[in-house]
Amino acid sequence: MERQDWDRGRRVDHREARLRQPPEGYEWREIDGRFVLGAIATGIIADIILNAR
């Protein structure tokens, strides 16, 4: 994922969104209506949940 796409995503609290806890060094972001789990440092995507809303 490009850094600019990752940066425009809104950080999501996994508990509020009922998502699994991210592993160390990862976080959930909401980008274009999708929940994306990615590495904070690199933006490498680990998981995507489509139709988040």
Coordinates of N, CA, C and O in Angstrom, one line a residue:
M1 N 0.9 -1.2 0.0 CA 0.0 0.0 0.0 C 0.9 1.2 0.0 O 1.9 1.3 0.7
E2 N 0.5 2.2 -0.8 CA 1.3 3.4 -0.8 C 1.2 4.2 0.5 O 0.1 4.2 1.1
R3 N 2.2 4.8 0.9 CA 2.2 5.5 2.2 C 1.1 6.6 2.2 O 0.5 6.8 3.2
Q4 N 0.9 7.3 1.1 CA -0.1 8.3 1.1 C -1.5 7.8 1.3 O -2.3 8.4 2.0
D5 N -1.8 6.6 0.8 CA -3.1 5.9 1.1 C -3.2 5.5 2.5 O -4.2 5.7 3.1
W6 N -2.1 5.0 3.1 CA -2.1 4.6 4.5 C -2.4 5.8 5.4 O -3.1 5.8 6.3
D7 N -1.7 6.9 5.1 CA -1.7 8.1 5.9 C -3.1 8.8 5.8 O -3.5 9.4 6.8
R8 N -3.8 8.6 4.8 CA -5.2 9.3 4.7 C -6.2 8.4 5.4 O -7.3 8.9 5.6
G9 N -5.9 7.2 5.7 CA -6.8 6.4 6.5 C -7.0 6.8 7.9 O -6.1 7.4 8.5
R10 N -8.2 6.6 8.5 CA -8.5 6.9 9.9 C -8.1 5.7 10.7 O -8.6 4.6 10.5
R11 N -7.3 6.0 11.8 CA -7.0 4.9 12.7 C -8.3 4.4 13.4 O -9.1 5.2 13.8
V12 N -8.4 3.1 13.6 CA -9.6 2.5 14.1 C -9.3 1.8 15.4 O -8.3 1.0 15.5
D13 N -10.1 2.0 16.4 CA -10.0 1.2 17.7 C -10.7 -0.1 17.4 O -11.9 -0.2 17.1
H14 N -9.9 -1.2 17.5 CA -10.4 -2.5 17.1 C -11.5 -3.0 18.0 O -12.4 -3.7 17.6
R15 N -11.5 -2.5 19.3 CA -12.6 -2.9 20.2 C -13.9 -2.3 19.8 O -15.0 -3.0 19.8
E16 N -13.9 -1.0 19.5 CA -15.1 -0.3 19.0 C -15.7 -0.9 17.7 O -16.9 -1.0 17.5
A17 N -14.8 -1.3 16.8 CA -15.2 -1.8 15.5 C -15.4 -3.3 15.5 O -15.7 -3.9 14.5
R18 N -15.1 -3.9 16.7 CA -15.3 -5.4 16.8 C -14.4 -6.1 15.9 O -14.8 -7.1 15.2
L19 N -13.2 -5.7 15.8 CA -12.2 -6.4 15.0 C -11.2 -7.1 15.9 O -11.1 -6.8 17.1
R20 N -10.4 -8.1 15.4 CA -9.5 -8.7 16.2 C -8.3 -7.8 16.6 O -8.0 -6.8 15.9
Q21 N -7.7 -8.1 17.7 CA -6.6 -7.2 18.2 C -5.5 -7.4 17.2 O -5.1 -8.5 16.8
P22 N -4.9 -6.2 16.8 CA -3.8 -6.3 15.8 C -2.5 -6.8 16.6 O -2.3 -6.5 17.7
P23 N -1.7 -7.5 15.8 CA -0.4 -7.9 16.4 C 0.5 -6.7 16.7 O 0.2 -5.6 16.2
E24 N 1.5 -6.9 17.5 CA 2.5 -5.8 17.8 C 3.0 -5.3 16.5 O 3.4 -6.0 15.6
G25 N 3.0 -3.9 16.4 CA 3.5 -3.2 15.2 C 2.5 -3.1 14.1 O 2.9 -2.6 13.0
Y26 N 1.3 -3.5 14.3 CA 0.2 -3.3 13.3 C -0.9 -2.5 13.9 O -1.1 -2.4 15.1
E27 N -1.7 -1.9 13.0 CA -2.9 -1.2 13.4 C -4.0 -1.3 12.3 O -3.7 -1.5 11.2
W28 N -5.2 -1.1 12.8 CA -6.4 -1.1 11.8 C -6.6 0.4 11.4 O -6.5 1.3 12.2
R29 N -6.8 0.5 10.1 CA -7.2 1.8 9.5 C -8.5 1.6 8.7 O -8.7 0.6 8.1
E30 N -9.3 2.7 8.6 CA -10.4 2.6 7.7 C -10.1 3.5 6.5 O -9.8 4.7 6.7
I31 N -10.1 2.9 5.4 CA -9.7 3.5 4.1 C -10.8 3.2 3.1 O -11.0 2.1 2.7
D32 N -11.4 4.3 2.6 CA -12.5 4.1 1.5 C -13.5 3.1 2.0 O -13.9 2.2 1.2
G33 N -13.9 3.1 3.2 CA -15.0 2.2 3.7 C -14.6 0.8 4.0 O -15.4 -0.1 4.2
R34 N -13.3 0.5 4.0 CA -12.7 -0.8 4.3 C -11.8 -0.7 5.5 O -11.1 0.2 5.7
F35 N -11.9 -1.8 6.3 CA -10.9 -1.9 7.4 C -9.7 -2.6 6.9 O -9.8 -3.7 6.3
V36 N -8.6 -2.0 7.1 CA -7.3 -2.5 6.6 C -6.3 -2.7 7.8 O -6.1 -1.7 8.6
L37 N -5.8 -3.9 8.0 CA -4.8 -4.1 9.0 C -3.5 -4.1 8.3 O -3.2 -4.9 7.4
G38 N -2.6 -3.2 8.8 CA -1.3 -3.1 8.1 C -0.2 -2.8 9.1 O -0.5 -2.4 10.3
A39 N 1.0 -3.0 8.7 CA 2.2 -2.8 9.5 C 2.4 -1.2 9.6 O 2.3 -0.6 8.6
I40 N 2.5 -0.7 10.8 CA 2.7 0.7 11.0 C 3.9 1.2 10.3 O 3.8 2.3 9.6
A41 N 5.0 0.6 10.3 CA 6.3 1.1 9.8 C 6.3 1.0 8.3 O 6.8 1.9 7.6
T42 N 5.7 0.0 7.7 CA 5.9 -0.3 6.2 C 4.6 -0.1 5.4 O 4.7 0.0 4.2
G43 N 3.4 -0.3 6.1 CA 2.2 -0.2 5.4 C 1.9 -1.5 4.6 O 0.9 -1.6 3.9
I44 N 2.6 -2.6 4.9 CA 2.3 -3.9 4.3 C 1.0 -4.4 4.9 O 0.8 -4.4 6.1
I45 N 0.1 -4.7 4.0 CA -1.2 -5.1 4.4 C -1.3 -6.6 4.9 O -0.7 -7.5 4.2
A46 N -1.9 -6.8 6.0 CA -2.0 -8.1 6.6 C -3.4 -8.7 6.4 O -3.7 -9.9 6.3
D47 N -4.4 -7.8 6.3 CA -5.8 -8.2 6.2 C -6.7 -7.0 5.7 O -6.4 -5.9 6.0
I48 N -7.8 -7.3 5.0 CA -8.7 -6.3 4.6 C -10.1 -6.9 4.8 O -10.4 -8.0 4.5
I49 N -11.0 -6.0 5.4 CA -12.4 -6.4 5.6 C -13.2 -5.5 4.7 O -13.2 -4.3 4.9
L50 N -13.8 -6.1 3.7 CA -14.6 -5.3 2.7 C -16.0 -5.0 3.3 O -16.5 -5.7 4.1
N51 N -16.6 -3.9 2.7 CA -18.0 -3.5 3.2 C -18.0 -3.3 4.7 O -18.9 -3.8 5.4
A52 N -17.1 -2.5 5.1 CA -17.0 -2.2 6.6 C -18.3 -1.5 7.1 O -18.7 -1.7 8.2
R53 N -19.0 -0.8 6.3 CA -20.1 0.0 6.8 C -21.4 -0.5 6.1 O -21.5 -0.9 5.0

